[in-house]
Amino acid sequence: MGIVNVTPDSFSDGGRFAHTEAAVAHGLELMAAGADVLDIGGESTRPGATRPVLEEELDRVVPVITALAAAGAVISVDTMRSEVAAAAVAAGAAVVNDVSGGLADPEILDVAASTGALYLGMHWRAHSTDMQSEAFTHYDGGVVAGVRRELESRLEAYRAAGIAEDRIILDPGLGFAKTADDNWLLVEALDEIESLGFPLLVGASRKSFLGALLADADGTPRPVSGREHAGAALTLLLAQRGVWGVRVHDVTATQDVLKVWRRVAALT
């Protein structure tokens, strides 16, 4: 899943694709590089980000989705709003990627159910302004048990809304209401999340826990621009674990890693 941030304030690309033409061009580049799905988002979910108003989010994503769907791309809309999800599906999106798992706007579940879109429900506890506070990064019984328990609870809501079980993908929510160590514990224990019985999407690309891992001698995290090699290594691990998908910024690097892995696997 290749990321197209149609935002002025995303942590990873700083507004490089905030305008329709640039976002569409970037999406076409990701398609050419081998992205299976393009994830189009109009709201930054970096820690501390301010939410755009509804009309602004719609204006950002709908023209990009329309253009890229017309070019033959499989489109995912990265949104927490039911109105944006409905407009995106009408414009050609086949996937609703809701990082709030239906908690920010429960009506988004009705959109997924009524349209038949694939629904990606992520583990989430709070909006960007609050999610990394101590109140939201504490898990009774540890992060793995907590995330599994809370995702299981969300599955009840998805079923109640009428989303078909074969249309549900889960995401453990790396970087959302989690410490750096929490993220690594979740990566190590993905089988615990998979035991819920649903495919997993994992989004680790360029996130701050990679920056912390690669910090320099004085503890300064590696900048976003220097995290791609670590992200590619983690992609390889995730592929070996058999996850359904990975959400990445650099599709070329990801495909290179996967090609090497598949070639070696073909020898055995």
Short mmCIF file of C-alpha atoms in Angstrom, two decimals:
data_model
loop_
_atom_site.label_atom_id
_atom_site.label_comp_id
_atom_site.label_asym_id
_atom_site.label_seq_id
_atom_site.Cartn_x
_atom_site.Cartn_y
_atom_site.Cartn_z
CA MET A 1 0.00 0.00 0.00
CA GLY A 2 1.63 3.21 -1.21
CA ILE A 3 0.99 6.36 0.80
CA VAL A 4 -0.23 9.57 -0.82
CA ASN A 5 -0.56 12.32 1.80
CA VAL A 6 -2.61 15.18 0.38
CA THR A 7 -1.78 17.33 3.40
CA PRO A 8 0.37 20.34 4.22
CA ASP A 9 1.60 18.95 7.56
CA SER A 10 2.36 15.22 7.33
CA PHE A 11 5.45 14.20 9.27
CA SER A 12 7.00 12.27 6.39
CA ASP A 13 6.75 14.50 3.34
CA GLY A 14 5.97 17.99 4.65
CA GLY A 15 3.29 18.97 2.16
CA ARG A 16 5.11 17.91 -1.02
CA PHE A 17 1.87 16.43 -2.36
CA ALA A 18 -0.63 18.85 -0.84
CA HIS A 19 -1.97 19.93 -4.23
CA THR A 20 -4.06 17.74 -6.53
CA GLU A 21 -1.64 17.68 -9.44
CA ALA A 22 1.35 16.76 -7.30
CA ALA A 23 -0.61 14.09 -5.41
CA VAL A 24 -1.89 12.49 -8.61
CA ALA A 25 1.59 12.49 -10.14
CA HIS A 26 2.99 10.88 -7.00
CA GLY A 27 0.26 8.26 -7.00
CA LEU A 28 1.05 7.37 -10.61
CA GLU A 29 4.74 7.03 -9.68
CA LEU A 30 3.85 4.68 -6.83
CA MET A 31 1.67 2.62 -9.18
CA ALA A 32 4.52 2.35 -11.66
CA ALA A 33 6.84 1.27 -8.84
CA GLY A 34 4.50 -1.60 -7.98
CA ALA A 35 2.03 -0.40 -5.35
CA ASP A 36 -0.99 -2.72 -5.19
CA VAL A 37 -3.14 -0.11 -3.42
CA LEU A 38 -2.82 3.69 -3.13
CA ASP A 39 -3.84 5.05 0.27
CA ILE A 40 -5.07 8.65 -0.17
CA GLY A 41 -5.31 10.73 3.01
CA GLY A 42 -6.30 14.34 3.63
CA GLU A 43 -5.73 14.49 7.38
CA SER A 44 -2.36 14.22 9.06
CA THR A 45 -2.38 11.86 12.03
CA ARG A 46 1.10 12.70 13.27
CA PRO A 47 1.21 13.40 17.04
CA GLY A 48 -0.05 16.91 17.74
CA ALA A 49 -1.65 17.47 14.33
CA THR A 50 -4.74 19.67 14.08
CA ARG A 51 -7.71 18.22 12.21
CA PRO A 52 -8.87 19.90 8.99
CA VAL A 53 -12.54 20.81 8.68
CA LEU A 54 -14.72 18.38 6.74
CA GLU A 55 -14.94 20.47 3.58
CA GLU A 56 -11.16 20.87 3.49
CA GLU A 57 -10.57 17.14 3.78
CA LEU A 58 -13.09 16.45 1.02
CA ASP A 59 -11.49 19.04 -1.26
CA ARG A 60 -8.10 17.45 -0.72
CA VAL A 61 -8.90 13.81 -1.39
CA VAL A 62 -11.88 13.50 -3.74
CA PRO A 63 -10.20 15.00 -6.87
CA VAL A 64 -7.10 12.85 -6.30
CA ILE A 65 -9.16 9.69 -5.83
CA THR A 66 -11.22 10.46 -8.93
CA ALA A 67 -8.12 10.93 -11.09
CA LEU A 68 -6.19 7.93 -9.81
CA ALA A 69 -9.19 5.60 -9.93
CA ALA A 70 -9.70 6.66 -13.56
CA ALA A 71 -6.06 5.71 -14.18
CA GLY A 72 -6.78 2.18 -12.95
CA ALA A 73 -5.46 2.36 -9.39
CA VAL A 74 -6.99 0.43 -6.52
CA ILE A 75 -7.76 3.21 -4.06
CA SER A 76 -7.93 3.27 -0.28
CA VAL A 77 -9.14 6.39 1.48
CA ASP A 78 -7.38 7.15 4.76
CA THR A 79 -10.08 8.90 6.78
CA MET A 80 -11.90 8.86 10.10
CA ARG A 81 -15.00 10.63 8.76
CA SER A 82 -18.07 8.87 7.39
CA GLU A 83 -18.80 11.71 4.98
CA VAL A 84 -15.32 11.48 3.47
CA ALA A 85 -15.51 7.70 3.26
CA ALA A 86 -18.86 7.87 1.43
CA ALA A 87 -17.61 10.51 -1.02
CA ALA A 88 -14.39 8.58 -1.60
CA VAL A 89 -16.18 5.33 -2.41
CA ALA A 90 -18.48 7.24 -4.76
CA ALA A 91 -15.36 8.65 -6.45
CA GLY A 92 -13.84 5.21 -6.95
CA ALA A 93 -12.24 4.07 -3.69
CA ALA A 94 -12.53 0.37 -2.89
CA VAL A 95 -11.07 0.47 0.62
CA VAL A 96 -11.84 2.52 3.73
CA ASN A 97 -8.76 2.81 5.93
CA ASP A 98 -10.03 4.15 9.25
CA VAL A 99 -7.24 4.68 11.75
CA SER A 100 -9.79 5.22 14.51
CA GLY A 101 -11.43 1.84 13.97
CA GLY A 102 -14.85 3.49 14.00
CA LEU A 103 -14.36 5.27 17.32
CA ALA A 104 -14.01 8.79 15.90
CA ASP A 105 -17.16 8.51 13.79
CA PRO A 106 -19.23 5.32 14.28
CA GLU A 107 -21.25 6.05 11.12
CA ILE A 108 -18.20 5.20 9.03
CA LEU A 109 -18.97 1.56 9.79
CA ASP A 110 -22.38 1.97 8.15
CA VAL A 111 -20.66 3.39 5.05
CA ALA A 112 -18.36 0.37 4.83
CA ALA A 113 -21.25 -2.04 5.34
CA SER A 114 -23.60 -0.40 2.83
CA THR A 115 -21.00 0.05 0.09
CA GLY A 116 -19.23 -3.28 0.49
CA ALA A 117 -15.85 -1.54 0.68
CA LEU A 118 -12.98 -3.35 2.31
CA TYR A 119 -12.69 -1.95 5.84
CA LEU A 120 -9.33 -1.50 7.55
CA GLY A 121 -9.88 -0.99 11.27
CA MET A 122 -6.85 0.16 13.25
CA HIS A 123 -6.22 0.07 16.98
CA TRP A 124 -6.74 3.63 18.21
CA ARG A 125 -7.39 5.42 21.48
CA ALA A 126 -7.37 9.18 20.88
CA HIS A 127 -6.88 11.91 18.31
CA SER A 128 -3.40 13.14 17.43
CA THR A 129 -3.39 15.97 19.97
CA ASP A 130 -3.71 13.52 22.87
CA MET A 131 -2.68 10.07 21.72
CA GLN A 132 0.89 10.07 23.04
CA SER A 133 -0.04 11.31 26.52
CA GLU A 134 0.60 8.99 29.45
CA ALA A 135 -3.13 8.49 29.90
CA PHE A 136 -3.42 6.85 26.49
CA THR A 137 -0.14 4.89 26.40
CA HIS A 138 -0.86 2.83 29.53
CA TYR A 139 -2.14 -0.72 28.97
CA ASP A 140 -3.38 -2.93 31.77
CA GLY A 141 -1.74 -6.32 31.30
CA GLY A 142 0.74 -4.99 28.73
CA VAL A 143 0.41 -3.53 25.27
CA VAL A 144 -0.03 -6.79 23.36
CA ALA A 145 -2.89 -8.02 25.53
CA GLY A 146 -4.41 -4.54 25.57
CA VAL A 147 -4.33 -4.06 21.81
CA ARG A 148 -5.72 -7.54 21.19
CA ARG A 149 -8.53 -6.99 23.69
CA GLU A 150 -9.48 -3.61 22.24
CA LEU A 151 -9.38 -4.84 18.64
CA GLU A 152 -11.59 -7.75 19.62
CA SER A 153 -14.07 -5.29 21.07
CA ARG A 154 -14.06 -3.29 17.84
CA LEU A 155 -14.77 -6.46 15.86
CA GLU A 156 -18.07 -6.72 17.71
CA ALA A 157 -18.96 -3.23 16.45
CA TYR A 158 -17.96 -4.11 12.88
CA ARG A 159 -20.16 -7.18 12.90
CA ALA A 160 -23.05 -5.28 14.45
CA ALA A 161 -22.80 -2.68 11.69
CA GLY A 162 -23.12 -5.42 9.09
CA ILE A 163 -19.59 -5.42 7.67
CA ALA A 164 -18.97 -8.83 6.16
CA GLU A 165 -16.16 -10.68 7.91
CA ASP A 166 -14.32 -11.26 4.64
CA ARG A 167 -14.22 -7.45 4.17
CA ILE A 168 -12.37 -6.73 7.44
CA ILE A 169 -8.62 -6.15 7.85
CA LEU A 170 -7.07 -5.26 11.21
CA ASP A 171 -4.15 -2.95 11.95
CA PRO A 172 -2.33 -2.99 15.32
CA GLY A 173 -1.73 0.75 15.05
CA LEU A 174 2.03 1.07 15.43
CA GLY A 175 2.86 4.58 16.67
CA PHE A 176 -0.66 5.39 17.84
CA ALA A 177 -0.95 5.70 21.63
CA LYS A 178 2.14 3.54 22.02
CA THR A 179 5.69 4.02 23.23
CA ALA A 180 8.67 3.02 21.09
CA ASP A 181 9.08 -0.16 23.13
CA ASP A 182 5.37 -0.93 22.76
CA ASN A 183 5.72 -0.93 18.99
CA TRP A 184 8.54 -3.46 19.06
CA LEU A 185 6.58 -5.69 21.44
CA LEU A 186 3.67 -5.65 19.00
CA VAL A 187 5.91 -6.48 16.05
CA GLU A 188 7.33 -9.43 17.97
CA ALA A 189 3.87 -10.66 18.99
CA LEU A 190 1.89 -10.15 15.78
CA ASP A 191 0.72 -13.75 15.99
CA GLU A 192 -1.27 -12.76 19.08
CA ILE A 193 -3.14 -10.17 17.01
CA GLU A 194 -3.51 -12.56 14.07
CA SER A 195 -5.12 -15.06 16.42
CA LEU A 196 -8.25 -12.91 16.20
CA GLY A 197 -8.68 -14.54 12.79
CA PHE A 198 -8.32 -11.57 10.44
CA PRO A 199 -5.61 -10.43 8.01
CA LEU A 200 -3.27 -7.69 9.20
CA LEU A 201 -2.12 -4.44 7.66
CA VAL A 202 0.97 -2.95 9.31
CA GLY A 203 2.09 0.65 8.93
CA ALA A 204 5.60 1.23 10.21
CA SER A 205 7.11 3.35 7.45
CA ARG A 206 9.32 6.21 8.71
CA LYS A 207 7.69 6.24 12.13
CA SER A 208 9.31 7.68 15.22
CA PHE A 209 10.10 4.35 16.87
CA LEU A 210 12.47 3.68 13.95
CA GLY A 211 14.01 7.10 14.50
CA ALA A 212 14.51 6.24 18.17
CA LEU A 213 16.15 2.92 17.30
CA LEU A 214 18.58 4.71 14.98
CA ALA A 215 19.34 7.61 17.34
CA ASP A 216 22.84 9.05 17.33
CA ALA A 217 25.26 8.92 20.27
CA ASP A 218 23.62 11.81 22.10
CA GLY A 219 20.15 10.31 21.76
CA THR A 220 18.89 12.49 18.91
CA PRO A 221 16.45 10.41 16.81
CA ARG A 222 17.34 9.74 13.20
CA PRO A 223 15.45 12.22 10.97
CA VAL A 224 12.56 10.96 8.86
CA SER A 225 14.68 11.08 5.71
CA GLY A 226 17.14 8.58 7.19
CA ARG A 227 14.74 5.85 8.27
CA GLU A 228 14.04 4.15 4.93
CA HIS A 229 16.61 1.35 5.23
CA ALA A 230 15.30 0.37 8.66
CA GLY A 231 11.77 0.46 7.29
CA ALA A 232 12.72 -1.83 4.42
CA ALA A 233 14.31 -4.28 6.87
CA LEU A 234 11.13 -4.28 8.94
CA THR A 235 9.07 -4.82 5.78
CA LEU A 236 11.09 -7.97 5.10
CA LEU A 237 10.37 -9.23 8.61
CA LEU A 238 6.67 -8.50 8.22
CA ALA A 239 6.55 -10.25 4.85
CA GLN A 240 8.19 -13.30 6.37
CA ARG A 241 5.54 -13.20 9.09
CA GLY A 242 2.85 -13.32 6.41
CA VAL A 243 0.99 -10.07 7.01
CA TRP A 244 -1.70 -9.14 4.48
CA GLY A 245 -0.13 -5.80 3.64
CA VAL A 246 2.35 -3.10 4.50
CA ARG A 247 1.67 0.62 4.25
CA VAL A 248 4.80 2.36 2.96
CA HIS A 249 6.13 5.63 1.56
CA ASP A 250 8.91 4.21 -0.62
CA VAL A 251 7.32 1.55 -2.83
CA THR A 252 10.49 0.98 -4.86
CA ALA A 253 12.57 0.10 -1.78
CA THR A 254 9.79 -2.16 -0.54
CA GLN A 255 9.49 -3.98 -3.84
CA ASP A 256 13.26 -4.43 -4.03
CA VAL A 257 13.31 -6.09 -0.62
CA LEU A 258 10.37 -8.33 -1.50
CA LYS A 259 11.91 -9.36 -4.84
CA VAL A 260 15.12 -10.48 -3.10
CA TRP A 261 13.13 -12.40 -0.47
CA ARG A 262 10.94 -14.12 -3.07
CA ARG A 263 13.95 -15.03 -5.21
CA VAL A 264 15.73 -16.64 -2.28
CA ALA A 265 12.52 -18.38 -1.21
CA ALA A 266 12.22 -19.87 -4.69
CA LEU A 267 15.53 -21.67 -4.16
CA THR A 268 14.29 -23.66 -1.18
#
